[in-house]
GROMACS .gro file of N, CA and C in nm:
model
  474
    1MET      N    1  -0.435   1.142  -2.983
    1MET     CA    2  -0.516   1.063  -2.893
    1MET      C    3  -0.611   0.971  -2.972
    2LYS      N    4  -0.657   1.017  -3.085
    2LYS     CA    5  -0.757   0.942  -3.160
    2LYS      C    6  -0.695   0.840  -3.256
    3ASP      N    7  -0.563   0.823  -3.250
    3ASP     CA    8  -0.494   0.729  -3.340
    3ASP      C    9  -0.542   0.586  -3.322
    4ASN      N   10  -0.564   0.547  -3.199
    4ASN     CA   11  -0.608   0.412  -3.169
    4ASN      C   12  -0.755   0.419  -3.124
    5PRO      N   13  -0.850   0.381  -3.211
    5PRO     CA   14  -0.993   0.394  -3.178
    5PRO      C   15  -1.034   0.319  -3.051
    6LYS      N   16  -0.977   0.202  -3.029
    6LYS     CA   17  -1.012   0.122  -2.910
    6LYS      C   18  -0.967   0.194  -2.783
    7GLN      N   19  -0.846   0.247  -2.787
    7GLN     CA   20  -0.792   0.320  -2.673
    7GLN      C   21  -0.871   0.448  -2.649
    8TYR      N   22  -0.906   0.516  -2.756
    8TYR     CA   23  -0.980   0.641  -2.745
    8TYR      C   24  -1.120   0.617  -2.688
    9LYS      N   25  -1.185   0.510  -2.732
    9LYS     CA   26  -1.318   0.474  -2.680
    9LYS      C   27  -1.309   0.447  -2.530
   10LEU      N   28  -1.205   0.373  -2.489
   10LEU     CA   29  -1.184   0.346  -2.346
   10LEU      C   30  -1.163   0.476  -2.270
   11PHE      N   31  -1.083   0.564  -2.326
   11PHE     CA   32  -1.058   0.695  -2.263
   11PHE      C   33  -1.189   0.768  -2.239
   12LEU      N   34  -1.276   0.776  -2.340
   12LEU     CA   35  -1.403   0.847  -2.327
   12LEU      C   36  -1.495   0.782  -2.224
   13GLU      N   37  -1.504   0.649  -2.226
   13GLU     CA   38  -1.588   0.578  -2.130
   13GLU      C   39  -1.536   0.594  -1.988
   14LEU      N   40  -1.404   0.585  -1.974
   14LEU     CA   41  -1.342   0.601  -1.843
   14LEU      C   42  -1.362   0.742  -1.789
   15ALA      N   43  -1.348   0.842  -1.875
   15ALA     CA   44  -1.367   0.981  -1.834
   15ALA      C   45  -1.510   1.002  -1.783
   16GLN      N   46  -1.606   0.948  -1.854
   16GLN     CA   47  -1.745   0.961  -1.813
   16GLN      C   48  -1.769   0.891  -1.678
   17HIS      N   49  -1.713   0.772  -1.664
   17HIS     CA   50  -1.727   0.698  -1.538
   17HIS      C   51  -1.664   0.774  -1.422
   18ILE      N   52  -1.545   0.825  -1.441
   18ILE     CA   53  -1.474   0.899  -1.336
   18ILE      C   54  -1.551   1.025  -1.300
   19GLU      N   55  -1.605   1.092  -1.400
   19GLU     CA   56  -1.684   1.214  -1.375
   19GLU      C   57  -1.800   1.184  -1.280
   20ILE      N   58  -1.870   1.075  -1.305
   20ILE     CA   59  -1.985   1.039  -1.222
   20ILE      C   60  -1.940   0.981  -1.087
   21PHE      N   61  -1.850   0.884  -1.093
   21PHE     CA   62  -1.808   0.811  -0.974
   21PHE      C   63  -1.736   0.900  -0.872
   22GLN      N   64  -1.652   0.990  -0.921
   22GLN     CA   65  -1.574   1.074  -0.829
   22GLN      C   66  -1.628   1.217  -0.819
   23SER      N   67  -1.741   1.241  -0.883
   23SER     CA   68  -1.803   1.375  -0.882
   23SER      C   69  -1.704   1.483  -0.924
   24LEU      N   70  -1.642   1.460  -1.038
   24LEU     CA   71  -1.545   1.557  -1.091
   24LEU      C   72  -1.605   1.631  -1.210
   25PRO      N   73  -1.559   1.753  -1.234
   25PRO     CA   74  -1.598   1.822  -1.356
   25PRO      C   75  -1.546   1.745  -1.478
   26PRO      N   76  -1.609   1.762  -1.592
   26PRO     CA   77  -1.570   1.686  -1.711
   26PRO      C   78  -1.420   1.694  -1.747
   27LEU      N   79  -1.363   1.813  -1.743
   27LEU     CA   80  -1.222   1.826  -1.780
   27LEU      C   81  -1.131   1.753  -1.681
   28ALA      N   82  -1.159   1.766  -1.552
   28ALA     CA   83  -1.078   1.696  -1.452
   28ALA      C   84  -1.088   1.545  -1.472
   29ALA      N   85  -1.207   1.496  -1.501
   29ALA     CA   86  -1.225   1.353  -1.525
   29ALA      C   87  -1.149   1.310  -1.650
   30ARG      N   88  -1.148   1.394  -1.752
   30ARG     CA   89  -1.075   1.362  -1.876
   30ARG      C   90  -0.923   1.360  -1.850
   31ILE      N   91  -0.875   1.449  -1.766
   31ILE     CA   92  -0.732   1.450  -1.733
   31ILE      C   93  -0.694   1.320  -1.664
   32VAL      N   94  -0.773   1.279  -1.565
   32VAL     CA   95  -0.746   1.154  -1.494
   32VAL      C   96  -0.753   1.035  -1.590
   33ALA      N   97  -0.856   1.031  -1.672
   33ALA     CA   98  -0.871   0.921  -1.769
   33ALA      C   99  -0.754   0.919  -1.867
   34TYR      N  100  -0.711   1.036  -1.910
   34TYR     CA  101  -0.596   1.044  -2.001
   34TYR      C  102  -0.472   0.985  -1.936
   35MET      N  103  -0.449   1.022  -1.812
   35MET     CA  104  -0.332   0.971  -1.741
   35MET      C  105  -0.339   0.818  -1.725
   36LEU      N  106  -0.458   0.765  -1.702
   36LEU     CA  107  -0.474   0.620  -1.687
   36LEU      C  108  -0.452   0.547  -1.819
   37VAL      N  109  -0.506   0.600  -1.927
   37VAL     CA  110  -0.503   0.530  -2.055
   37VAL      C  111  -0.374   0.554  -2.133
   38TYR      N  112  -0.324   0.676  -2.132
   38TYR     CA  113  -0.214   0.711  -2.222
   38TYR      C  114  -0.077   0.729  -2.157
   39CYS      N  115  -0.069   0.737  -2.027
   39CYS     CA  116   0.061   0.763  -1.963
   39CYS      C  117   0.111   0.640  -1.889
   40LYS      N  118   0.241   0.619  -1.896
   40LYS     CA  119   0.302   0.512  -1.817
   40LYS      C  120   0.296   0.552  -1.670
   41THR      N  121   0.316   0.456  -1.582
   41THR     CA  122   0.297   0.477  -1.438
   41THR      C  123   0.370   0.600  -1.384
   42LYS      N  124   0.496   0.614  -1.411
   42LYS     CA  125   0.575   0.724  -1.353
   42LYS      C  126   0.576   0.848  -1.443
   43GLU      N  127   0.524   0.834  -1.563
   43GLU     CA  128   0.529   0.940  -1.662
   43GLU      C  129   0.425   1.048  -1.631
   44GLY      N  130   0.456   1.169  -1.667
   44GLY     CA  131   0.362   1.278  -1.649
   44GLY      C  132   0.357   1.365  -1.772
   45ARG      N  133   0.279   1.470  -1.763
   45ARG     CA  134   0.268   1.567  -1.872
   45ARG      C  135   0.285   1.707  -1.814
   46SER      N  136   0.347   1.792  -1.892
   46SER     CA  137   0.365   1.930  -1.849
   46SER      C  138   0.234   2.006  -1.865
   47PHE      N  139   0.226   2.120  -1.801
   47PHE     CA  140   0.109   2.206  -1.809
   47PHE      C  141   0.081   2.241  -1.956
   48GLU      N  142   0.185   2.277  -2.027
   48GLU     CA  143   0.172   2.315  -2.168
   48GLU      C  144   0.122   2.198  -2.253
   49GLU      N  145   0.172   2.079  -2.225
   49GLU     CA  146   0.125   1.961  -2.298
   49GLU      C  147  -0.024   1.937  -2.274
   50LEU      N  148  -0.068   1.954  -2.151
   50LEU     CA  149  -0.209   1.933  -2.119
   50LEU      C  150  -0.299   2.035  -2.189
   51ILE      N  151  -0.251   2.159  -2.200
   51ILE     CA  152  -0.326   2.261  -2.273
   51ILE      C  153  -0.342   2.218  -2.418
   52GLU      N  154  -0.234   2.168  -2.476
   52GLU     CA  155  -0.236   2.124  -2.616
   52GLU      C  156  -0.324   1.999  -2.634
   53ILE      N  157  -0.309   1.903  -2.547
   53ILE     CA  158  -0.384   1.778  -2.556
   53ILE      C  159  -0.534   1.802  -2.549
   54PHE      N  160  -0.577   1.885  -2.454
   54PHE     CA  161  -0.720   1.905  -2.432
   54PHE      C  162  -0.775   2.029  -2.502
   55ASP      N  163  -0.687   2.105  -2.567
   55ASP     CA  164  -0.728   2.223  -2.641
   55ASP      C  165  -0.817   2.314  -2.555
   56CYS      N  166  -0.764   2.344  -2.434
   56CYS     CA  167  -0.838   2.427  -2.338
   56CYS      C  168  -0.754   2.547  -2.298
   57SER      N  169  -0.819   2.640  -2.235
   57SER     CA  170  -0.747   2.759  -2.188
   57SER      C  171  -0.657   2.724  -2.070
   58LYS      N  172  -0.560   2.810  -2.047
   58LYS     CA  173  -0.469   2.791  -1.933
   58LYS      C  174  -0.547   2.789  -1.802
   59SER      N  175  -0.644   2.879  -1.789
   59SER     CA  176  -0.718   2.885  -1.663
   59SER      C  177  -0.801   2.759  -1.640
   60SER      N  178  -0.859   2.702  -1.746
   60SER     CA  179  -0.937   2.578  -1.730
   60SER      C  180  -0.847   2.464  -1.683
   61ILE      N  181  -0.733   2.449  -1.749
   61ILE     CA  182  -0.640   2.342  -1.710
   61ILE      C  183  -0.590   2.367  -1.568
   62SER      N  184  -0.554   2.493  -1.538
   62SER     CA  185  -0.502   2.527  -1.406
   62SER      C  186  -0.603   2.498  -1.296
   63CYS      N  187  -0.727   2.539  -1.314
   63CYS     CA  188  -0.832   2.515  -1.213
   63CYS      C  189  -0.853   2.366  -1.188
   64ASN      N  190  -0.859   2.290  -1.296
   64ASN     CA  191  -0.884   2.146  -1.282
   64ASN      C  192  -0.764   2.073  -1.223
   65LEU      N  193  -0.643   2.113  -1.261
   65LEU     CA  194  -0.523   2.053  -1.201
   65LEU      C  195  -0.517   2.086  -1.051
   66SER      N  196  -0.549   2.210  -1.017
   66SER     CA  197  -0.547   2.250  -0.875
   66SER      C  198  -0.643   2.163  -0.794
   67MET      N  199  -0.761   2.139  -0.849
   67MET     CA  200  -0.858   2.056  -0.780
   67MET      C  201  -0.807   1.914  -0.765
   68LEU      N  202  -0.749   1.860  -0.872
   68LEU     CA  203  -0.698   1.722  -0.868
   68LEU      C  204  -0.580   1.710  -0.771
   69LEU      N  205  -0.498   1.813  -0.763
   69LEU     CA  206  -0.387   1.814  -0.668
   69LEU      C  207  -0.440   1.824  -0.525
   70GLU      N  208  -0.540   1.908  -0.505
   70GLU     CA  209  -0.599   1.924  -0.372
   70GLU      C  210  -0.665   1.795  -0.324
   71ARG      N  211  -0.728   1.724  -0.415
   71ARG     CA  212  -0.794   1.597  -0.381
   71ARG      C  213  -0.694   1.481  -0.378
   72LYS      N  214  -0.570   1.511  -0.408
   72LYS     CA  215  -0.460   1.414  -0.407
   72LYS      C  216  -0.476   1.305  -0.515
   73ASN      N  217  -0.553   1.336  -0.620
   73ASN     CA  218  -0.560   1.244  -0.734
   73ASN      C  219  -0.435   1.254  -0.819
   74MET      N  220  -0.375   1.372  -0.819
   74MET     CA  221  -0.256   1.398  -0.900
   74MET      C  222  -0.143   1.447  -0.809
   75GLU      N  223  -0.025   1.438  -0.865
   75GLU     CA  224   0.092   1.494  -0.799
   75GLU      C  225   0.178   1.556  -0.908
   76TYR      N  226   0.274   1.636  -0.868
   76TYR     CA  227   0.364   1.693  -0.969
   76TYR      C  228   0.508   1.672  -0.926
   77TYR      N  229   0.595   1.682  -1.025
   77TYR     CA  230   0.738   1.667  -1.001
   77TYR      C  231   0.813   1.756  -1.099
   78TYR      N  232   0.940   1.776  -1.071
   78TYR     CA  233   1.026   1.854  -1.158
   78TYR      C  234   1.134   1.763  -1.216
   79LEU      N  235   1.168   1.785  -1.341
   79LEU     CA  236   1.283   1.715  -1.398
   79LEU      C  237   1.408   1.790  -1.355
   80GLU      N  238   1.520   1.721  -1.354
   80GLU     CA  239   1.646   1.785  -1.313
   80GLU      C  240   1.675   1.906  -1.401
   81ASP      N  241   1.728   2.009  -1.338
   81ASP     CA  242   1.770   2.131  -1.407
   81ASP      C  243   1.657   2.200  -1.484
   82THR      N  244   1.535   2.189  -1.435
   82THR     CA  245   1.423   2.257  -1.500
   82THR      C  246   1.324   2.304  -1.395
   83ARG      N  247   1.254   2.411  -1.428
   83ARG     CA  248   1.153   2.463  -1.336
   83ARG      C  249   1.013   2.421  -1.379
   84LYS      N  250   1.006   2.347  -1.487
   84LYS     CA  251   0.877   2.305  -1.541
   84LYS      C  252   0.819   2.191  -1.458
   85ARG      N  253   0.691   2.207  -1.419
   85ARG     CA  254   0.624   2.102  -1.343
   85ARG      C  255   0.562   2.001  -1.439
   86TYR      N  256   0.572   1.875  -1.399
   86TYR     CA  257   0.507   1.767  -1.473
   86TYR      C  258   0.404   1.703  -1.380
   87PHE      N  259   0.289   1.676  -1.435
   87PHE     CA  260   0.177   1.623  -1.357
   87PHE      C  261   0.154   1.477  -1.392
   88ARG      N  262   0.124   1.399  -1.290
   88ARG     CA  263   0.093   1.257  -1.310
   88ARG      C  264  -0.006   1.214  -1.202
   89LEU      N  265  -0.062   1.095  -1.221
   89LEU     CA  266  -0.151   1.042  -1.119
   89LEU      C  267  -0.073   1.016  -0.992
   90ASN      N  268  -0.137   1.037  -0.881
   90ASN     CA  269  -0.077   1.003  -0.753
   90ASN      C  270  -0.045   0.854  -0.755
   91SER      N  271   0.070   0.816  -0.706
   91SER     CA  272   0.110   0.675  -0.707
   91SER      C  273   0.015   0.588  -0.625
   92LYS      N  274  -0.062   0.651  -0.537
   92LYS     CA  275  -0.158   0.577  -0.455
   92LYS      C  276  -0.301   0.591  -0.509
   93PHE      N  277  -0.314   0.632  -0.634
   93PHE     CA  278  -0.445   0.659  -0.692
   93PHE      C  279  -0.540   0.540  -0.681
   94MET      N  280  -0.497   0.422  -0.722
   94MET     CA  281  -0.584   0.305  -0.719
   94MET      C  282  -0.620   0.267  -0.575
   95LEU      N  283  -0.524   0.278  -0.486
   95LEU     CA  284  -0.551   0.249  -0.345
   95LEU      C  285  -0.655   0.346  -0.289
   96MET      N  286  -0.640   0.473  -0.321
   96MET     CA  287  -0.735   0.574  -0.274
   96MET      C  288  -0.874   0.550  -0.332
   97ARG      N  289  -0.878   0.513  -0.458
   97ARG     CA  290  -1.005   0.486  -0.526
   97ARG      C  291  -1.077   0.368  -0.460
   98LEU      N  292  -1.003   0.262  -0.437
   98LEU     CA  293  -1.062   0.142  -0.375
   98LEU      C  294  -1.100   0.170  -0.230
   99SER      N  295  -1.020   0.245  -0.159
   99SER     CA  296  -1.051   0.280  -0.020
   99SER      C  297  -1.179   0.362  -0.010
  100SER      N  298  -1.202   0.447  -0.108
  100SER     CA  299  -1.324   0.528  -0.112
  100SER      C  300  -1.447   0.439  -0.126
  101VAL      N  301  -1.440   0.341  -0.215
  101VAL     CA  302  -1.550   0.247  -0.233
  101VAL      C  303  -1.568   0.164  -0.105
  102PHE      N  304  -1.458   0.124  -0.045
  102PHE     CA  305  -1.462   0.045   0.078
  102PHE      C  306  -1.531   0.123   0.190
  103ASP      N  307  -1.501   0.251   0.201
  103ASP     CA  308  -1.567   0.336   0.301
  103ASP      C  309  -1.718   0.339   0.280
  104MET      N  310  -1.759   0.351   0.153
  104MET     CA  311  -1.904   0.351   0.123
  104MET      C  312  -1.966   0.217   0.158
  105LEU      N  313  -1.896   0.108   0.129
  105LEU     CA  314  -1.947  -0.025   0.164
  105LEU      C  315  -1.961  -0.041   0.315
  106ASN      N  316  -1.864   0.009   0.389
  106ASN     CA  317  -1.870   0.001   0.535
  106ASN      C  318  -1.991   0.078   0.589
  107LYS      N  319  -2.014   0.196   0.534
  107LYS     CA  320  -2.130   0.275   0.578
  107LYS      C  321  -2.260   0.203   0.540
  108GLU      N  322  -2.264   0.147   0.421
  108GLU     CA  323  -2.381   0.071   0.376
  108GLU      C  324  -2.407  -0.048   0.470
  109TYR      N  325  -2.301  -0.117   0.507
  109TYR     CA  326  -2.312  -0.231   0.598
  109TYR      C  327  -2.364  -0.186   0.734
  110GLU      N  328  -2.306  -0.080   0.786
  110GLU     CA  329  -2.346  -0.027   0.918
  110GLU      C  330  -2.494   0.011   0.919
  111LEU      N  331  -2.538   0.084   0.817
  111LEU     CA  332  -2.678   0.126   0.810
  111LEU      C  333  -2.772   0.008   0.788
  112ASN      N  334  -2.730  -0.084   0.703
  112ASN     CA  335  -2.813  -0.200   0.675
  112ASN      C  336  -2.827  -0.290   0.797
  113THR      N  337  -2.720  -0.304   0.874
  113THR     CA  338  -2.724  -0.384   0.996
  113THR      C  339  -2.820  -0.321   1.098
  114ALA      N  340  -2.814  -0.190   1.111
  114ALA     CA  341  -2.905  -0.119   1.201
  114ALA      C  342  -3.050  -0.134   1.154
  115LEU      N  343  -3.071  -0.123   1.024
  115LEU     CA  344  -3.205  -0.139   0.967
  115LEU      C  345  -3.257  -0.281   0.992
  116LEU      N  346  -3.172  -0.378   0.974
  116LEU     CA  347  -3.209  -0.518   0.996
  116LEU      C  348  -3.250  -0.540   1.142
  117GLU      N  349  -3.173  -0.482   1.231
  117GLU     CA  350  -3.201  -0.496   1.374
  117GLU      C  351  -3.337  -0.436   1.410
  118VAL      N  352  -3.364  -0.317   1.361
  118VAL     CA  353  -3.491  -0.249   1.390
  118VAL      C  354  -3.608  -0.323   1.327
  119GLN      N  355  -3.591  -0.365   1.203
  119GLN     CA  356  -3.703  -0.429   1.133
  119GLN      C  357  -3.727  -0.572   1.178
  120SER      N  358  -3.629  -0.634   1.237
  120SER     CA  359  -3.647  -0.770   1.291
  120SER      C  360  -3.744  -0.771   1.409
  121GLU      N  361  -3.762  -0.656   1.472
  121GLU     CA  362  -3.852  -0.644   1.586
  121GLU      C  363  -3.998  -0.626   1.545
  122ASP      N  364  -4.022  -0.600   1.417
  122ASP     CA  365  -4.159  -0.577   1.367
  122ASP      C  366  -4.209  -0.703   1.297
  123PRO      N  367  -4.312  -0.769   1.349
  123PRO     CA  368  -4.362  -0.894   1.291
  123PRO      C  369  -4.407  -0.881   1.145
  124ASP      N  370  -4.463  -0.766   1.108
  124ASP     CA  371  -4.508  -0.747   0.970
  124ASP      C  372  -4.390  -0.743   0.872
  125LEU      N  373  -4.284  -0.678   0.913
  125LEU     CA  374  -4.166  -0.666   0.826
  125LEU      C  375  -4.083  -0.793   0.828
  126LEU      N  376  -4.093  -0.868   0.935
  126LEU     CA  377  -4.016  -0.991   0.949
  126LEU      C  378  -4.039  -1.085   0.832
  127GLU      N  379  -4.163  -1.092   0.787
  127GLU     CA  380  -4.197  -1.182   0.677
  127GLU      C  381  -4.151  -1.129   0.542
  128ASN      N  382  -4.159  -0.999   0.522
  128ASN     CA  383  -4.132  -0.940   0.390
  128ASN      C  384  -3.986  -0.900   0.369
  129ARG      N  385  -3.945  -0.804   0.445
  129ARG     CA  386  -3.819  -0.737   0.417
  129ARG      C  387  -3.698  -0.802   0.483
  130VAL      N  388  -3.712  -0.856   0.599
  130VAL     CA  389  -3.599  -0.906   0.677
  130VAL      C  390  -3.519  -1.014   0.603
  131PRO      N  391  -3.582  -1.113   0.540
  131PRO     CA  392  -3.501  -1.213   0.469
  131PRO      C  393  -3.413  -1.152   0.359
  132THR      N  394  -3.467  -1.055   0.289
  132THR     CA  395  -3.390  -0.986   0.184
  132THR      C  396  -3.275  -0.908   0.246
  133LEU      N  397  -3.302  -0.839   0.355
  133LEU     CA  398  -3.197  -0.762   0.422
  133LEU      C  399  -3.085  -0.853   0.474
  134LYS      N  400  -3.121  -0.970   0.522
  134LYS     CA  401  -3.020  -1.064   0.571
  134LYS      C  402  -2.928  -1.108   0.457
  135ILE      N  403  -2.986  -1.141   0.344
  135ILE     CA  404  -2.906  -1.182   0.227
  135ILE      C  405  -2.813  -1.069   0.185
  136TYR      N  406  -2.868  -0.947   0.179
  136TYR     CA  407  -2.789  -0.831   0.140
  136TYR      C  408  -2.676  -0.805   0.239
  137THR      N  409  -2.704  -0.818   0.367
  137THR     CA  410  -2.602  -0.797   0.471
  137THR      C  411  -2.491  -0.901   0.460
  138GLU      N  412  -2.527  -1.025   0.434
  138GLU     CA  413  -2.427  -1.130   0.414
  138GLU      C  414  -2.339  -1.098   0.293
  139HIS      N  415  -2.402  -1.051   0.187
  139HIS     CA  416  -2.327  -1.012   0.066
  139HIS      C  417  -2.228  -0.899   0.099
  140LEU      N  418  -2.276  -0.799   0.171
  140LEU     CA  419  -2.189  -0.687   0.209
  140LEU      C  420  -2.072  -0.736   0.295
  141THR      N  421  -2.096  -0.830   0.381
  141THR     CA  422  -1.990  -0.886   0.465
  141THR      C  423  -1.882  -0.950   0.379
  142GLU      N  424  -1.923  -1.030   0.282
  142GLU     CA  425  -1.827  -1.097   0.192
  142GLU      C  426  -1.749  -0.997   0.108
  143ILE      N  427  -1.820  -0.900   0.053
  143ILE     CA  428  -1.755  -0.800  -0.032
  143ILE      C  429  -1.656  -0.716   0.048
  144ARG      N  430  -1.691  -0.682   0.170
  144ARG     CA  431  -1.601  -0.604   0.255
  144ARG      C  432  -1.472  -0.680   0.282
  145LYS      N  433  -1.480  -0.811   0.303
  145LYS     CA  434  -1.360  -0.893   0.324
  145LYS      C  435  -1.271  -0.890   0.200
  146ILE      N  436  -1.333  -0.905   0.084
  146ILE     CA  437  -1.258  -0.902  -0.042
  146ILE      C  438  -1.189  -0.767  -0.061
  147PHE      N  439  -1.263  -0.659  -0.037
  147PHE     CA  440  -1.206  -0.525  -0.050
  147PHE      C  441  -1.090  -0.506   0.047
  148SER      N  442  -1.108  -0.549   0.169
  148SER     CA  443  -1.004  -0.534   0.270
  148SER      C  444  -0.876  -0.608   0.228
  149ASN      N  445  -0.891  -0.730   0.179
  149ASN     CA  446  -0.775  -0.807   0.133
  149ASN      C  447  -0.706  -0.739   0.015
  150THR      N  448  -0.785  -0.689  -0.079
  150THR     CA  449  -0.727  -0.622  -0.196
  150THR      C  450  -0.654  -0.495  -0.156
  151ILE      N  451  -0.711  -0.419  -0.065
  151ILE     CA  452  -0.646  -0.296  -0.018
  151ILE      C  453  -0.513  -0.331   0.049
  152GLU      N  454  -0.509  -0.434   0.129
  152GLU     CA  455  -0.384  -0.475   0.192
  152GLU      C  456  -0.279  -0.515   0.088
  153LYS      N  457  -0.321  -0.587  -0.015
  153LYS     CA  458  -0.229  -0.625  -0.123
  153LYS      C  459  -0.175  -0.502  -0.195
  154LEU      N  460  -0.263  -0.406  -0.222
  154LEU     CA  461  -0.219  -0.282  -0.289
  154LEU      C  462  -0.118  -0.207  -0.204
  155LYS      N  463  -0.139  -0.206  -0.074
  155LYS     CA  464  -0.046  -0.134   0.016
  155LYS      C  465   0.094  -0.193   0.008
  156THR      N  466   0.104  -0.323  -0.015
  156THR     CA  467   0.236  -0.385  -0.022
  156THR      C  468   0.309  -0.353  -0.152
  157THR      N  469   0.236  -0.306  -0.254
  157THR     CA  470   0.301  -0.274  -0.381
  157THR      C  471   0.352  -0.131  -0.385
  158LEU      N  472   0.316  -0.050  -0.287
  158LEU     CA  473   0.356   0.091  -0.289
  158LEU      C  474   0.485   0.115  -0.217
   0.00000   0.00000   0.00000
């Protein structure tokens, strides 16, 4: 993994970002980051390979894979004539990731719109906060359109 310093640095940064952004334990985030940086789209890794790659116990890898499978971040498949499972990112991983952010933006928009409506009725807040809230709400509207278009484009590639 450390053969290419640029790739390895990206792997570490991505793992940290995924850990925070998706609220995953460090090992689960590292597995996802590894799959993004080092594996081809359809390619996966066996359970044994993951143990070797991350130098972790079977139970640690198993617990984290189970969580990733449950959250539908990962999927598994079997090669012909073998009972060995191979794990890879869910083919809809990027779509799910973007949809999650889109859901948060929608909630932010909904709450901000309600806040704007309530605060527009207060003359004291009208001068201070309302202009800022209007700009922010307009921004959220534009961003939501962009996200919606991107999600639709991603759906056509699956």
